Coordinates of N, CA and C in Angstrom, one line a residue:
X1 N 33.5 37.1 -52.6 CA 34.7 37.4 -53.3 C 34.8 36.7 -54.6
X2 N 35.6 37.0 -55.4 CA 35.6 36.4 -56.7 C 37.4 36.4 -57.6
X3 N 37.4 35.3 -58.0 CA 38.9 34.7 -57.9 C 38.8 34.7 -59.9
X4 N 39.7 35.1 -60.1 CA 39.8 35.0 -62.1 C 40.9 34.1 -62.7
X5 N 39.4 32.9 -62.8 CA 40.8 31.3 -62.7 C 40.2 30.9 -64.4
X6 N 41.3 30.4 -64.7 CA 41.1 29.6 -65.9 C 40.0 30.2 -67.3
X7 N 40.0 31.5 -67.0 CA 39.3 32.2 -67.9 C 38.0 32.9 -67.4
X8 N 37.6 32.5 -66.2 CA 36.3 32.5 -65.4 C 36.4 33.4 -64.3
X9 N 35.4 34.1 -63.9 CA 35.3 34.8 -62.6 C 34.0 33.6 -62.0
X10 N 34.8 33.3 -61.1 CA 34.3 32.4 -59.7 C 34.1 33.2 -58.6
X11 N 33.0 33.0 -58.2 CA 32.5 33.9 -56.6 C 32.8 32.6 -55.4
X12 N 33.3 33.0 -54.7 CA 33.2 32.5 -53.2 C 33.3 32.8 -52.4
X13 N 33.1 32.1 -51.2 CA 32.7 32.5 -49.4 C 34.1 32.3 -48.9
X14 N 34.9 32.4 -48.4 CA 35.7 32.0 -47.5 C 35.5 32.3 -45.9
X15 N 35.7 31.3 -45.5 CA 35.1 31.5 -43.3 C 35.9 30.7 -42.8
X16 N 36.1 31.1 -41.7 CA 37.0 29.7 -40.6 C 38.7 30.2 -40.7
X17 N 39.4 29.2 -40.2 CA 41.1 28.8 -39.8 C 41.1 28.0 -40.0
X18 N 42.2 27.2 -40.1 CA 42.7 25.8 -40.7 C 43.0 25.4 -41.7
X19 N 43.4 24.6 -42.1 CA 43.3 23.6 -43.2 C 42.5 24.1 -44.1
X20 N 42.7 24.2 -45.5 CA 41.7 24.4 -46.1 C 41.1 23.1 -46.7
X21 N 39.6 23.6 -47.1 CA 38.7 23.0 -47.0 C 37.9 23.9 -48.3
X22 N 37.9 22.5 -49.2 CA 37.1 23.2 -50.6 C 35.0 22.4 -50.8
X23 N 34.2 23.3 -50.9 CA 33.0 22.8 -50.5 C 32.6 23.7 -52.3
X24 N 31.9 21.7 -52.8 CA 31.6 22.0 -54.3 C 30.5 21.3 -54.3
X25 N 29.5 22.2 -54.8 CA 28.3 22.4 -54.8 C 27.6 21.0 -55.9
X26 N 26.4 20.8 -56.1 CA 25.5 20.2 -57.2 C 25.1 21.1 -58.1
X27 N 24.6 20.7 -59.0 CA 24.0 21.2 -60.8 C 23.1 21.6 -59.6
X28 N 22.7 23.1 -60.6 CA 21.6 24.0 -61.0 C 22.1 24.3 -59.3
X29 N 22.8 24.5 -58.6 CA 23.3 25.3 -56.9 C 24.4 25.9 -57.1
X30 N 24.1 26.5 -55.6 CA 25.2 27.5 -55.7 C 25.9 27.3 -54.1
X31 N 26.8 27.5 -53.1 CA 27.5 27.6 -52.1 C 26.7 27.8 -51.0
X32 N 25.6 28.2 -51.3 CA 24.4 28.3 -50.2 C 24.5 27.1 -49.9
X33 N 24.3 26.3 -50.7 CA 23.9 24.6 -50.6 C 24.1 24.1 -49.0
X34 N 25.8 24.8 -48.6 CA 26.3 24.3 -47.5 C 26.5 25.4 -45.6
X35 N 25.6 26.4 -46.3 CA 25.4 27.7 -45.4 C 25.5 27.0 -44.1
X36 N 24.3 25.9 -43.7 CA 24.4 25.7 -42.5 C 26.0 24.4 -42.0
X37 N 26.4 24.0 -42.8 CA 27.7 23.4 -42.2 C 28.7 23.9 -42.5
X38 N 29.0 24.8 -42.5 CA 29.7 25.9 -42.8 C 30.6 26.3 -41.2
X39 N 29.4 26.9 -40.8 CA 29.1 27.6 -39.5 C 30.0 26.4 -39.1
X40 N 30.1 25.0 -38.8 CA 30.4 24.2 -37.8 C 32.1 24.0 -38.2
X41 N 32.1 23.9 -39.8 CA 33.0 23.5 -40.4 C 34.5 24.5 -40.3
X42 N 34.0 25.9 -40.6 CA 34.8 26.8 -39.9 C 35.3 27.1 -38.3
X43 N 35.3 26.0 -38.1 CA 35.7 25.7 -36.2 C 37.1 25.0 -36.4
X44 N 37.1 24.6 -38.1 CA 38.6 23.4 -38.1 C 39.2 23.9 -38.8
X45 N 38.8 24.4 -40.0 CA 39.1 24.4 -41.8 C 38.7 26.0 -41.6
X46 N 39.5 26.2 -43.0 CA 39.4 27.6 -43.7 C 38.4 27.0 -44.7
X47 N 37.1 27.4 -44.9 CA 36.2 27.0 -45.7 C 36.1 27.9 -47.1
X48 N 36.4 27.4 -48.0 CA 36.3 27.7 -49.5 C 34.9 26.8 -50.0
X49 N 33.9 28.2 -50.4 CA 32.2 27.3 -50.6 C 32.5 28.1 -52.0
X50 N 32.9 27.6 -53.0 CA 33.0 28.5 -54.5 C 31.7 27.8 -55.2
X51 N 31.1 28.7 -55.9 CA 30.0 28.4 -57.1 C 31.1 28.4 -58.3
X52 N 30.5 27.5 -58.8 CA 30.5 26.3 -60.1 C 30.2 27.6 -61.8
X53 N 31.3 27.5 -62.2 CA 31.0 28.0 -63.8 C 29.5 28.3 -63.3
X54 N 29.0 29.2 -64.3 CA 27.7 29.2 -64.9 C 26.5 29.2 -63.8
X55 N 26.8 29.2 -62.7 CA 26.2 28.7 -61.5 C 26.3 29.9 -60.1
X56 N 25.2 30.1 -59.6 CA 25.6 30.8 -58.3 C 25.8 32.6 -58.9
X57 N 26.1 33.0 -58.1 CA 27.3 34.7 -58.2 C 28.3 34.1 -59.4
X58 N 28.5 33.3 -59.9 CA 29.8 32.7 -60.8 C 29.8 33.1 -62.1
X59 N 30.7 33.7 -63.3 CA 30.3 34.2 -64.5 C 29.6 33.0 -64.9
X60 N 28.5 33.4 -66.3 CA 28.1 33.2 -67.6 C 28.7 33.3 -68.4
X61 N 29.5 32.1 -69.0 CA 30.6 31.7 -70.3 C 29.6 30.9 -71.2
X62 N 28.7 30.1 -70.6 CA 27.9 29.4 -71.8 C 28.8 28.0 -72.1
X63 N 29.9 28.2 -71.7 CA 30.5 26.7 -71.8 C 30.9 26.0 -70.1
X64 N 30.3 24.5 -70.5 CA 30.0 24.3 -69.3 C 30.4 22.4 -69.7
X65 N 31.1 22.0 -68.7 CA 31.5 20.3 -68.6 C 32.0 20.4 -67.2
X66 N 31.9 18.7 -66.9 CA 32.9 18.8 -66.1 C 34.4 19.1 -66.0
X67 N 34.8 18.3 -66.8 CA 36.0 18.9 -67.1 C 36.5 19.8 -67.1
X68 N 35.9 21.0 -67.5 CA 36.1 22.4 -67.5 C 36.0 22.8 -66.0
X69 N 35.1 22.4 -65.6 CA 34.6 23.0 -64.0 C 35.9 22.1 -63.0
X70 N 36.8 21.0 -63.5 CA 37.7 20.4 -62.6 C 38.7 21.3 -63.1
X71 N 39.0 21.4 -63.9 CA 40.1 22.8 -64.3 C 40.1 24.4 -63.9
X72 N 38.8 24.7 -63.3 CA 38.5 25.7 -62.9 C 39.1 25.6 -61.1
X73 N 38.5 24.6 -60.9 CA 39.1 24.2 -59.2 C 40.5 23.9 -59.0
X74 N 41.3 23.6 -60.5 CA 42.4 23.3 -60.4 C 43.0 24.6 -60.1
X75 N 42.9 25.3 -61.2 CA 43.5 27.0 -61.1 C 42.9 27.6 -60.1
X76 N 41.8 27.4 -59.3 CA 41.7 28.3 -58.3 C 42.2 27.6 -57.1
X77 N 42.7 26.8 -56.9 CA 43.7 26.0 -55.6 C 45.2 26.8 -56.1
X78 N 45.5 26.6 -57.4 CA 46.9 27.1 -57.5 C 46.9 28.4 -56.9
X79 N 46.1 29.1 -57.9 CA 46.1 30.9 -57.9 C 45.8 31.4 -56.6
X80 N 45.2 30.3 -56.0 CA 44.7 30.9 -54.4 C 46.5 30.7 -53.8
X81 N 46.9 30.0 -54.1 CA 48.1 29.6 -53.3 C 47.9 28.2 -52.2
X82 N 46.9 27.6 -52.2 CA 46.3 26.8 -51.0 C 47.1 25.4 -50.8
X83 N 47.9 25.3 -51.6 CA 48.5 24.0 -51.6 C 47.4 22.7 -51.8
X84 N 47.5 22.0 -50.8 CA 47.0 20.7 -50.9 C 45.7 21.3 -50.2
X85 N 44.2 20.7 -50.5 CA 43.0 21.2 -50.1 C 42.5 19.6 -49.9
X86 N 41.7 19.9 -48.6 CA 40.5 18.9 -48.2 C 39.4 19.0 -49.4
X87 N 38.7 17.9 -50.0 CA 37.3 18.5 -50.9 C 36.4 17.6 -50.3
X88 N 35.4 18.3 -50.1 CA 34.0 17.8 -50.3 C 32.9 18.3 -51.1
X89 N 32.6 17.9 -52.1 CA 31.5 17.4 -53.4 C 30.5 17.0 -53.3
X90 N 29.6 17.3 -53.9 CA 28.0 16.7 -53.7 C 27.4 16.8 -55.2
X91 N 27.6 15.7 -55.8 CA 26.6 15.8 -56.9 C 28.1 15.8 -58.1
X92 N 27.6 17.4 -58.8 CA 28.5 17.4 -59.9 C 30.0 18.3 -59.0
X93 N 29.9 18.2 -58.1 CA 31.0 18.6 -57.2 C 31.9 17.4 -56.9
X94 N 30.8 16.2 -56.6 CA 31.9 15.3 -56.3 C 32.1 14.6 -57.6
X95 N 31.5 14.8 -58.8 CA 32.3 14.2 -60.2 C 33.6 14.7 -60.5
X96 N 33.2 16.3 -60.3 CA 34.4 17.0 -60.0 C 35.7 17.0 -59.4
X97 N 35.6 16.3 -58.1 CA 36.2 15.5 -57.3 C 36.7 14.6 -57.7
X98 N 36.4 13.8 -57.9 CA 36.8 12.2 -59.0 C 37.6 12.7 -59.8
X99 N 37.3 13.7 -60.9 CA 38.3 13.9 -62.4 C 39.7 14.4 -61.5
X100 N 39.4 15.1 -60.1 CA 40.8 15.9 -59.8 C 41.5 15.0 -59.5
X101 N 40.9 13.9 -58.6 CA 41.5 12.7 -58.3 C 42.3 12.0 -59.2
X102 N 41.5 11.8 -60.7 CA 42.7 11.2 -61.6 C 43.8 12.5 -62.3
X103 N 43.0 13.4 -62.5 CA 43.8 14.2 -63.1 C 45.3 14.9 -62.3
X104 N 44.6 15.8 -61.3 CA 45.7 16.4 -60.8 C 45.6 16.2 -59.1
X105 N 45.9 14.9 -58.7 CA 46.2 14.5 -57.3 C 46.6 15.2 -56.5
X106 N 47.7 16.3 -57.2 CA 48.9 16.8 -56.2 C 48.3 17.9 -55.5
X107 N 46.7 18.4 -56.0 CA 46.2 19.6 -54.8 C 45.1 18.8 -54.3
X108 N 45.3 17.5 -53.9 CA 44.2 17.4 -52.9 C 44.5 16.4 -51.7
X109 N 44.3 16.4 -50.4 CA 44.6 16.2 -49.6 C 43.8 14.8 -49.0
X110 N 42.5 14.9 -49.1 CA 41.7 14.1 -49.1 C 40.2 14.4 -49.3
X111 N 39.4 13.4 -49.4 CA 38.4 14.2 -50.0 C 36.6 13.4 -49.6
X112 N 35.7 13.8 -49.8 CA 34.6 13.3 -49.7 C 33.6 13.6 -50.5
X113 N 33.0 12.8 -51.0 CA 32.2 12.7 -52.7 C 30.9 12.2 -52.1
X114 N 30.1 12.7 -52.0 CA 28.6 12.6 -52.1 C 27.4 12.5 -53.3
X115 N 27.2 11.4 -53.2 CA 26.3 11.2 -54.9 C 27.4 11.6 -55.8
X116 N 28.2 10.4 -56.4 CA 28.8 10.7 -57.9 C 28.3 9.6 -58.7
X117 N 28.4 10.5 -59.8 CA 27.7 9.4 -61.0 C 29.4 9.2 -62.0
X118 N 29.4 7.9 -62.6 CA 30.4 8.2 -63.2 C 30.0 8.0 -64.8
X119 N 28.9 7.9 -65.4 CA 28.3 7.8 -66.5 C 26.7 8.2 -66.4
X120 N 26.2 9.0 -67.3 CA 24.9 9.2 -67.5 C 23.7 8.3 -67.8
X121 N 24.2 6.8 -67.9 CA 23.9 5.8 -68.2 C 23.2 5.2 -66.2
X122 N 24.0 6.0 -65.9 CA 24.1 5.5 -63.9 C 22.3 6.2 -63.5
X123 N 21.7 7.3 -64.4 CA 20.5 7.4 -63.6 C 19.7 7.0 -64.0
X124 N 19.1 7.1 -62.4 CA 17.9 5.6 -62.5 C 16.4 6.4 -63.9
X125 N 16.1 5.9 -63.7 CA 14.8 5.9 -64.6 C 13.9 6.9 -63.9
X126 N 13.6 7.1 -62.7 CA 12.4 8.0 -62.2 C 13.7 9.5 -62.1
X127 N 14.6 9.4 -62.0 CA 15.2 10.5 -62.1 C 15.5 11.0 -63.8
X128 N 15.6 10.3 -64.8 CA 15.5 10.5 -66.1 C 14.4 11.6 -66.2
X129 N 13.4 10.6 -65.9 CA 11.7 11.2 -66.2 C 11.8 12.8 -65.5
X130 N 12.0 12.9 -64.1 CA 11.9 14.0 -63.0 C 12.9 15.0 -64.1
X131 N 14.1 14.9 -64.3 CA 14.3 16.1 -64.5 C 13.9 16.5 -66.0
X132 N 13.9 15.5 -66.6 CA 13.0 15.7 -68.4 C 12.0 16.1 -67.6
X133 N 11.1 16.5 -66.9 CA 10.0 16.9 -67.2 C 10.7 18.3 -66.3
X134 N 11.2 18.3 -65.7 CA 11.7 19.9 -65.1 C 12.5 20.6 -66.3
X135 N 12.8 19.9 -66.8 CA 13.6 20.9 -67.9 C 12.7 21.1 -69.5
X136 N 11.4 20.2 -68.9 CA 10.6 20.7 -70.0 C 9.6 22.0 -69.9
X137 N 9.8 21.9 -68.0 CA 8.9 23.1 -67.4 C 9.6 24.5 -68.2
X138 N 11.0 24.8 -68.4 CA 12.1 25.7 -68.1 C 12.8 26.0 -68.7
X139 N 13.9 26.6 -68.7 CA 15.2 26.3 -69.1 C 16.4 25.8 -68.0
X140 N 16.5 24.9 -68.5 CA 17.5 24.2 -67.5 C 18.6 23.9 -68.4
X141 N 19.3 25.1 -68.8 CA 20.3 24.6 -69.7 C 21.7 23.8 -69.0
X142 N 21.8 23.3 -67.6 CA 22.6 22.8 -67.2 C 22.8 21.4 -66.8
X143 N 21.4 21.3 -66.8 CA 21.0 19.8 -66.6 C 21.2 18.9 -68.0
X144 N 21.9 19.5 -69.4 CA 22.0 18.5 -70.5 C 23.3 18.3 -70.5
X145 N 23.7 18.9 -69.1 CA 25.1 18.2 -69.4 C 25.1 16.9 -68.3
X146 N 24.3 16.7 -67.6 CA 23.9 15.6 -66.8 C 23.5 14.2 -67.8
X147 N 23.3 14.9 -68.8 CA 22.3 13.4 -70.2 C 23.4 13.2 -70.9
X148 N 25.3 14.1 -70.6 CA 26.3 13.8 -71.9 C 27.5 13.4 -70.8
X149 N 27.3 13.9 -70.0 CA 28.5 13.3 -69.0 C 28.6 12.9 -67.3
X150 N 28.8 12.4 -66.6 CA 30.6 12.3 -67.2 C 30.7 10.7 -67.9
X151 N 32.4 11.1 -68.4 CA 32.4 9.5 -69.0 C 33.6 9.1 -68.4
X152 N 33.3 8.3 -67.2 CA 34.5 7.7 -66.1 C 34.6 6.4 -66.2
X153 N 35.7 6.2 -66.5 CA 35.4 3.9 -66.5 C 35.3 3.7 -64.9
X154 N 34.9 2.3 -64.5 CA 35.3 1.8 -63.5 C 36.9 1.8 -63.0
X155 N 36.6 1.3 -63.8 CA 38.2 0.4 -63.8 C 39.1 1.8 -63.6
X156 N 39.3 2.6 -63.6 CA 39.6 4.2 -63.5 C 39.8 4.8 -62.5
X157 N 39.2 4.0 -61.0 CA 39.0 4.3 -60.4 C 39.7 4.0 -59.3
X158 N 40.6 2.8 -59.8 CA 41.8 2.3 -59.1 C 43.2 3.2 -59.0
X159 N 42.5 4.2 -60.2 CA 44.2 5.4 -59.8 C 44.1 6.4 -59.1
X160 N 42.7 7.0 -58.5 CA 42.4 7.7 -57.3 C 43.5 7.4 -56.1
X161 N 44.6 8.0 -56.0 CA 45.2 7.5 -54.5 C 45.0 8.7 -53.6
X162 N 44.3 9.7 -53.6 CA 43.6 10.2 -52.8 C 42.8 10.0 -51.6
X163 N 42.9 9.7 -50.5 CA 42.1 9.1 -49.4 C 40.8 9.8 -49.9
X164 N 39.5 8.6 -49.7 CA 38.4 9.5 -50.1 C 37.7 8.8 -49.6
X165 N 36.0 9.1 -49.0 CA 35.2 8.8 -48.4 C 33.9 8.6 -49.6
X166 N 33.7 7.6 -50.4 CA 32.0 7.9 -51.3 C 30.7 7.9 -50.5
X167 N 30.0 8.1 -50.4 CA 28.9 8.1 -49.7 C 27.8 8.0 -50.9
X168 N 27.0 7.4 -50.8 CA 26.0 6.8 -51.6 C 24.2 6.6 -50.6
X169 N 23.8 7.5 -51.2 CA 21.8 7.2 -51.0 C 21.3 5.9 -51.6
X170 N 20.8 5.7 -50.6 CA 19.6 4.6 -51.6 C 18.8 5.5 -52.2
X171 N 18.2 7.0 -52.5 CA 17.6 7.5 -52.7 C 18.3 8.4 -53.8
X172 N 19.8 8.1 -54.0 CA 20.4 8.8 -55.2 C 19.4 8.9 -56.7
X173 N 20.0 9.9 -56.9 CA 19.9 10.1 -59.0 C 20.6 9.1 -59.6
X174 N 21.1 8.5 -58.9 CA 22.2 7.5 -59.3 C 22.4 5.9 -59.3

């Protein structure tokens, strides 16, 4: 299905009953990402798996930030009518996450952030190298927004009053 938010035609899944439940993908993915928890997750929640601007089934606008992509989730919670939404994020989904948290609290319910970076400054060195050399294989025109953003202070992070779970790899990009 495809929802015409914020200037953008966004593709997504919707599955399940409940609560809704917004499922935001990583750079260079698409809603596949979460195929198999899906299946489980539609036993509680009404699952919304949308691909990301630029990304997935999702238009090619050529303009691409977070920022923009948190404004795109903003209008597609409104325009859906969904009220307050559960989020779970992974990557540039849960940065995503984060900006909604400071920005517009009032559509989210509570949330879970997996791998967020809050400055480009945050990846480690062998992930610097790994994707410079994948984006030297290619074009990876989405991964140079990974080398400019995001720009989150710490301290920033005290105005989240969103109940939220971070979860963090020893094995992050991060």
């Amino acid at each position: 299905m495809f929802a015409k938010v914020n200037g953008v035609n966004l593709f997504y899944e919707k599955s399940g009953s409940g609560p809704p439940l917004l499922l935001l993908h990583g750079n260079s993915e698409d809603h596949r990402v979460f195929d198999k928890i899906v299946v489980k997750l539609a036993n509680h929640f009404t699952v919304y798996a949308l691909d990301s601007r630029e990304q997935g089934a999702s238009e090619k606008t050529g303009q691409f930030s977070y920022a923009l992509m948190a404004e795109d989730v903003y209008a597609f919670v409104v325009d859906l009518g969904l009220g307050q939404v559960n989020l779970a994020g992974f990557s540039d989904g849960a940065i995503v996450g984060l900006l909604l948290g400071l920005s517009r609290p009032q559509i989210l319910k509570k949330m879970i952030l997996m791998g967020p970076n809050l400055k480009p400054g945050d990846l480690t060195d062998e992930a610097v190298a790994f994707l410079r050399e994948l984006e030297a294989q290619g074009d990876y025109p989405l991964f140079r927004v990974i080398f400019k953003e995001p720009d989150i202070e710490l301290s920033s992070l005290k105005n989240v009053k969103v109940p939220c779970l971070v979860v963090a790899g020893e094995n992050d990009l991060f």
